mmCIF file with all atom_site columns, C-alpha atoms in Angstrom:
data_model
loop_
_atom_site.group_PDB
_atom_site.id
_atom_site.type_symbol
_atom_site.label_atom_id
_atom_site.label_alt_id
_atom_site.label_comp_id
_atom_site.label_asym_id
_atom_site.label_entity_id
_atom_site.label_seq_id
_atom_site.pdbx_PDB_ins_code
_atom_site.Cartn_x
_atom_site.Cartn_y
_atom_site.Cartn_z
_atom_site.occupancy
_atom_site.B_iso_or_equiv
_atom_site.pdbx_formal_charge
_atom_site.auth_seq_id
_atom_site.auth_comp_id
_atom_site.auth_asym_id
_atom_site.auth_atom_id
_atom_site.pdbx_PDB_model_num
ATOM 1   C CA . GLN A 1 1   ? -0.040 -0.052 -0.042 1.00 84.00 ? 1   GLN A CA 1
ATOM 2   C CA . VAL A 1 2   ? 3.106  2.194  0.324  1.00 91.00 ? 2   VAL A CA 1
ATOM 3   C CA . GLN A 1 3   ? 6.015  2.038  -2.229 1.00 94.00 ? 3   GLN A CA 1
ATOM 4   C CA . LEU A 1 4   ? 9.262  3.615  -1.519 1.00 96.00 ? 4   LEU A CA 1
ATOM 5   C CA . GLU A 1 5   ? 11.511 4.416  -4.582 1.00 95.00 ? 5   GLU A CA 1
ATOM 6   C CA . GLU A 1 6   ? 15.260 5.019  -3.947 1.00 96.00 ? 6   GLU A CA 1
ATOM 7   C CA . SER A 1 7   ? 17.610 6.565  -6.337 1.00 95.00 ? 7   SER A CA 1
ATOM 8   C CA . GLY A 1 8   ? 21.182 8.060  -6.370 1.00 95.00 ? 8   GLY A CA 1
ATOM 9   C CA . GLY A 1 9   ? 23.408 5.320  -5.053 1.00 93.00 ? 9   GLY A CA 1
ATOM 10  C CA . GLY A 1 10  ? 26.617 4.532  -6.884 1.00 97.00 ? 10  GLY A CA 1
ATOM 11  C CA . LEU A 1 11  ? 30.426 4.603  -6.632 1.00 97.00 ? 11  LEU A CA 1
ATOM 12  C CA . VAL A 1 12  ? 32.324 7.788  -5.276 1.00 98.00 ? 12  VAL A CA 1
ATOM 13  C CA . HIS A 1 13  ? 35.871 8.535  -4.537 1.00 98.00 ? 13  HIS A CA 1
ATOM 14  C CA . PRO A 1 14  ? 36.998 9.450  -0.965 1.00 98.00 ? 14  PRO A CA 1
ATOM 15  C CA . GLY A 1 15  ? 36.119 13.020 -0.361 1.00 98.00 ? 15  GLY A CA 1
ATOM 16  C CA . GLY A 1 16  ? 33.273 12.882 -2.950 1.00 98.00 ? 16  GLY A CA 1
ATOM 17  C CA . SER A 1 17  ? 29.532 13.636 -2.719 1.00 98.00 ? 17  SER A CA 1
ATOM 18  C CA . LEU A 1 18  ? 26.533 11.703 -3.521 1.00 98.00 ? 18  LEU A CA 1
ATOM 19  C CA . ARG A 1 19  ? 22.760 12.522 -3.217 1.00 98.00 ? 19  ARG A CA 1
ATOM 20  C CA . LEU A 1 20  ? 20.265 9.861  -2.373 1.00 98.00 ? 20  LEU A CA 1
ATOM 21  C CA . SER A 1 21  ? 16.529 10.463 -2.673 1.00 98.00 ? 21  SER A CA 1
ATOM 22  C CA . CYS A 1 22  ? 13.443 8.443  -1.689 1.00 98.00 ? 22  CYS A CA 1
ATOM 23  C CA . GLU A 1 23  ? 9.830  9.128  -2.660 1.00 96.00 ? 23  GLU A CA 1
ATOM 24  C CA . ALA A 1 24  ? 6.927  7.442  -0.963 1.00 96.00 ? 24  ALA A CA 1
ATOM 25  C CA . SER A 1 25  ? 3.759  6.876  -2.959 1.00 94.00 ? 25  SER A CA 1
ATOM 26  C CA . GLY A 1 26  ? 0.476  5.099  -2.083 1.00 94.00 ? 26  GLY A CA 1
ATOM 27  C CA . ASN A 1 27  ? -2.571 5.574  0.205  1.00 91.00 ? 27  ASN A CA 1
ATOM 28  C CA . ILE A 1 28  ? -0.715 7.915  2.497  1.00 91.00 ? 28  ILE A CA 1
ATOM 29  C CA . LEU A 1 29  ? -2.543 9.904  4.980  1.00 91.00 ? 29  LEU A CA 1
ATOM 30  C CA . SER A 1 30  ? 0.280  11.507 7.053  1.00 91.00 ? 30  SER A CA 1
ATOM 31  C CA . ILE A 1 31  ? 4.055  10.872 7.327  1.00 92.00 ? 31  ILE A CA 1
ATOM 32  C CA . ASN A 1 32  ? 5.561  11.176 10.883 1.00 91.00 ? 32  ASN A CA 1
ATOM 33  C CA . TYR A 1 33  ? 9.180  10.254 10.515 1.00 95.00 ? 33  TYR A CA 1
ATOM 34  C CA . MET A 1 34  ? 11.498 9.714  7.500  1.00 96.00 ? 34  MET A CA 1
ATOM 35  C CA . ALA A 1 35  ? 15.107 8.378  7.804  1.00 98.00 ? 35  ALA A CA 1
ATOM 36  C CA . TRP A 1 36  ? 18.048 6.789  6.080  1.00 98.00 ? 36  TRP A CA 1
ATOM 37  C CA . TYR A 1 37  ? 19.584 3.647  7.570  1.00 98.00 ? 37  TYR A CA 1
ATOM 38  C CA . ARG A 1 38  ? 22.668 1.775  6.390  1.00 98.00 ? 38  ARG A CA 1
ATOM 39  C CA . GLN A 1 39  ? 24.129 -1.758 6.715  1.00 98.00 ? 39  GLN A CA 1
ATOM 40  C CA . SER A 1 40  ? 27.515 -3.015 5.645  1.00 95.00 ? 40  SER A CA 1
ATOM 41  C CA . PRO A 1 41  ? 28.447 -6.851 5.577  1.00 91.00 ? 41  PRO A CA 1
ATOM 42  C CA . GLY A 1 42  ? 28.889 -8.215 8.990  1.00 93.00 ? 42  GLY A CA 1
ATOM 43  C CA . LYS A 1 43  ? 27.305 -5.270 10.736 1.00 95.00 ? 43  LYS A CA 1
ATOM 44  C CA . GLN A 1 44  ? 23.779 -4.405 12.108 1.00 96.00 ? 44  GLN A CA 1
ATOM 45  C CA . ARG A 1 45  ? 21.726 -1.745 10.317 1.00 97.00 ? 45  ARG A CA 1
ATOM 46  C CA . GLU A 1 46  ? 22.217 1.572  11.813 1.00 98.00 ? 46  GLU A CA 1
ATOM 47  C CA . LEU A 1 47  ? 20.414 4.843  11.708 1.00 98.00 ? 47  LEU A CA 1
ATOM 48  C CA . VAL A 1 48  ? 22.416 7.381  9.488  1.00 98.00 ? 48  VAL A CA 1
ATOM 49  C CA . ALA A 1 49  ? 19.920 10.356 9.816  1.00 98.00 ? 49  ALA A CA 1
ATOM 50  C CA . GLY A 1 50  ? 16.342 10.957 10.532 1.00 98.00 ? 50  GLY A CA 1
ATOM 51  C CA . ILE A 1 51  ? 13.872 13.827 10.173 1.00 96.00 ? 51  ILE A CA 1
ATOM 52  C CA . ARG A 1 52  ? 10.703 14.305 12.216 1.00 93.00 ? 52  ARG A CA 1
ATOM 53  C CA . ARG A 1 53  ? 8.033  16.778 11.089 1.00 79.00 ? 53  ARG A CA 1
ATOM 54  C CA . PRO A 1 54  ? 8.141  19.626 11.277 1.00 78.00 ? 54  PRO A CA 1
ATOM 55  C CA . MET A 1 55  ? 11.768 19.730 10.931 1.00 82.00 ? 55  MET A CA 1
ATOM 56  C CA . TYR A 1 56  ? 13.609 17.933 13.703 1.00 94.00 ? 56  TYR A CA 1
ATOM 57  C CA . THR A 1 57  ? 16.655 15.973 12.616 1.00 97.00 ? 57  THR A CA 1
ATOM 58  C CA . ASP A 1 58  ? 19.180 13.538 14.191 1.00 97.00 ? 58  ASP A CA 1
ATOM 59  C CA . TYR A 1 59  ? 22.371 12.018 12.883 1.00 98.00 ? 59  TYR A CA 1
ATOM 60  C CA . HIS A 1 60  ? 24.705 9.223  13.589 1.00 98.00 ? 60  HIS A CA 1
ATOM 61  C CA . ASP A 1 61  ? 27.768 10.730 15.160 1.00 98.00 ? 61  ASP A CA 1
ATOM 62  C CA . SER A 1 62  ? 30.149 9.684  12.345 1.00 97.00 ? 62  SER A CA 1
ATOM 63  C CA . VAL A 1 63  ? 28.200 11.733 9.625  1.00 98.00 ? 63  VAL A CA 1
ATOM 64  C CA . LYS A 1 64  ? 27.482 14.905 11.578 1.00 98.00 ? 64  LYS A CA 1
ATOM 65  C CA . GLY A 1 65  ? 28.776 17.945 9.668  1.00 98.00 ? 65  GLY A CA 1
ATOM 66  C CA . ARG A 1 66  ? 29.136 15.806 6.502  1.00 98.00 ? 66  ARG A CA 1
ATOM 67  C CA . PHE A 1 67  ? 25.653 14.531 5.752  1.00 98.00 ? 67  PHE A CA 1
ATOM 68  C CA . THR A 1 68  ? 22.399 16.532 5.539  1.00 98.00 ? 68  THR A CA 1
ATOM 69  C CA . ILE A 1 69  ? 18.874 15.126 5.605  1.00 97.00 ? 69  ILE A CA 1
ATOM 70  C CA . SER A 1 70  ? 15.931 17.025 4.094  1.00 96.00 ? 70  SER A CA 1
ATOM 71  C CA . ALA A 1 71  ? 12.360 16.483 3.379  1.00 94.00 ? 71  ALA A CA 1
ATOM 72  C CA . ASP A 1 72  ? 9.872  17.756 0.643  1.00 89.00 ? 72  ASP A CA 1
ATOM 73  C CA . ASN A 1 73  ? 6.690  17.427 2.704  1.00 77.00 ? 73  ASN A CA 1
ATOM 74  C CA . ASP A 1 74  ? 4.446  18.053 -0.425 1.00 81.00 ? 74  ASP A CA 1
ATOM 75  C CA . LYS A 1 75  ? 6.034  15.282 -2.525 1.00 83.00 ? 75  LYS A CA 1
ATOM 76  C CA . ASN A 1 76  ? 6.721  12.785 0.257  1.00 93.00 ? 76  ASN A CA 1
ATOM 77  C CA . VAL A 1 77  ? 10.469 12.741 -0.597 1.00 96.00 ? 77  VAL A CA 1
ATOM 78  C CA . VAL A 1 78  ? 13.348 12.434 1.744  1.00 96.00 ? 78  VAL A CA 1
ATOM 79  C CA . THR A 1 79  ? 17.017 13.324 0.586  1.00 97.00 ? 79  THR A CA 1
ATOM 80  C CA . LEU A 1 80  ? 20.248 12.583 2.000  1.00 98.00 ? 80  LEU A CA 1
ATOM 81  C CA . GLN A 1 81  ? 23.162 14.792 0.695  1.00 98.00 ? 81  GLN A CA 1
ATOM 82  C CA . MET A 1 82  ? 26.376 13.121 1.566  1.00 98.00 ? 82  MET A CA 1
ATOM 83  C CA . ASN A 1 83  ? 29.678 15.143 1.401  1.00 98.00 ? 83  ASN A CA 1
ATOM 84  C CA . SER A 1 84  ? 33.223 14.513 2.319  1.00 98.00 ? 84  SER A CA 1
ATOM 85  C CA . MET A 1 85  ? 32.526 10.742 2.030  1.00 98.00 ? 85  MET A CA 1
ATOM 86  C CA . LYS A 1 86  ? 34.808 8.215  3.547  1.00 98.00 ? 86  LYS A CA 1
ATOM 87  C CA . PRO A 1 87  ? 35.424 4.423  2.721  1.00 97.00 ? 87  PRO A CA 1
ATOM 88  C CA . GLU A 1 88  ? 33.620 3.601  5.941  1.00 96.00 ? 88  GLU A CA 1
ATOM 89  C CA . ASP A 1 89  ? 30.443 5.146  4.502  1.00 98.00 ? 89  ASP A CA 1
ATOM 90  C CA . THR A 1 90  ? 30.337 2.281  2.125  1.00 98.00 ? 90  THR A CA 1
ATOM 91  C CA . ALA A 1 91  ? 27.108 0.336  2.732  1.00 98.00 ? 91  ALA A CA 1
ATOM 92  C CA . VAL A 1 92  ? 23.550 -0.470 1.490  1.00 98.00 ? 92  VAL A CA 1
ATOM 93  C CA . TYR A 1 93  ? 21.411 2.625  2.250  1.00 98.00 ? 93  TYR A CA 1
ATOM 94  C CA . TYR A 1 94  ? 17.730 2.087  2.995  1.00 98.00 ? 94  TYR A CA 1
ATOM 95  C CA . CYS A 1 95  ? 15.125 4.725  3.320  1.00 98.00 ? 95  CYS A CA 1
ATOM 96  C CA . TYR A 1 96  ? 12.491 4.399  6.007  1.00 97.00 ? 96  TYR A CA 1
ATOM 97  C CA . PHE A 1 97  ? 9.053  5.978  6.400  1.00 96.00 ? 97  PHE A CA 1
ATOM 98  C CA . GLN A 1 98  ? 6.596  6.002  9.364  1.00 95.00 ? 98  GLN A CA 1
ATOM 99  C CA . ALA A 1 99  ? 3.306  6.849  7.913  1.00 93.00 ? 99  ALA A CA 1
ATOM 100 C CA . LYS A 1 100 ? -0.416 6.337  8.349  1.00 92.00 ? 100 LYS A CA 1
ATOM 101 C CA . LEU A 1 101 ? -2.622 5.148  5.562  1.00 91.00 ? 101 LEU A CA 1
ATOM 102 C CA . ILE A 1 102 ? -5.920 6.473  4.492  1.00 88.00 ? 102 ILE A CA 1
ATOM 103 C CA . GLY A 1 103 ? -8.712 4.757  6.186  1.00 86.00 ? 103 GLY A CA 1
ATOM 104 C CA . GLN A 1 104 ? -6.285 3.545  9.155  1.00 81.00 ? 104 GLN A CA 1
ATOM 105 C CA . SER A 1 105 ? -5.762 6.946  10.807 1.00 78.00 ? 105 SER A CA 1
ATOM 106 C CA . SER A 1 106 ? -5.009 5.389  14.313 1.00 84.00 ? 106 SER A CA 1
ATOM 107 C CA . ILE A 1 107 ? -2.065 3.177  13.144 1.00 88.00 ? 107 ILE A CA 1
ATOM 108 C CA . TRP A 1 108 ? 1.354  4.305  12.303 1.00 92.00 ? 108 TRP A CA 1
ATOM 109 C CA . SER A 1 109 ? 3.300  1.683  10.244 1.00 93.00 ? 109 SER A CA 1
ATOM 110 C CA . SER A 1 110 ? 6.736  1.354  9.135  1.00 96.00 ? 110 SER A CA 1
ATOM 111 C CA . TYR A 1 111 ? 7.919  1.119  5.483  1.00 96.00 ? 111 TYR A CA 1
ATOM 112 C CA . TRP A 1 112 ? 11.346 0.310  3.948  1.00 97.00 ? 112 TRP A CA 1
ATOM 113 C CA . GLY A 1 113 ? 13.008 0.947  0.594  1.00 96.00 ? 113 GLY A CA 1
ATOM 114 C CA . GLN A 1 114 ? 14.680 -1.825 -1.179 1.00 96.00 ? 114 GLN A CA 1
ATOM 115 C CA . GLY A 1 115 ? 18.085 -0.371 -0.639 1.00 97.00 ? 115 GLY A CA 1
ATOM 116 C CA . THR A 1 116 ? 20.682 1.241  -2.764 1.00 97.00 ? 116 THR A CA 1
ATOM 117 C CA . GLN A 1 117 ? 24.442 0.390  -2.748 1.00 97.00 ? 117 GLN A CA 1
ATOM 118 C CA . VAL A 1 118 ? 26.903 3.252  -1.857 1.00 98.00 ? 118 VAL A CA 1
ATOM 119 C CA . THR A 1 119 ? 30.486 2.502  -2.427 1.00 98.00 ? 119 THR A CA 1
ATOM 120 C CA . VAL A 1 120 ? 33.224 4.912  -1.395 1.00 98.00 ? 120 VAL A CA 1
ATOM 121 C CA . SER A 1 121 ? 36.633 3.761  -2.973 1.00 97.00 ? 121 SER A CA 1
ATOM 122 C CA . SER A 1 122 ? 39.485 5.085  -4.991 1.00 95.00 ? 122 SER A CA 1
#
C-alpha cells in the first residue's frame, strides 16, 4: 500500500559527494518520520539520519557535519546529501518512512525501501 522508490546510489571517490532520494507513494494519509539507515557486511543496520516533522533532525555521530537530511513534505520525498565521503560510509542505504494510511488513521506503520548500494573507494 506504500511504495518507496530510492535513487542516487553508486560509486564515489573518498572526499566526493552523493545524493540519495526516496519518494513514497500510495494511500498515505500522513508521514511522521523519515530516515536513512545503512548496513554493511557483518554489521547491524544503523540509523544514519532522521527527520521528524516539522523539521527535527538527528544524525549518527560519524556523519555529523558531512551529511544532511531534508524532506519535501508536499512530495513525500526524503533526501540525503552526503559530502566528504569516507570508505567507511560504504554500505547499502535504506530509506524508512513511518506513515499512516488513508482509512487507518490510528495506526502508524513502518515502510522500508529496497536499498541502494553506496561504495566509497579510490
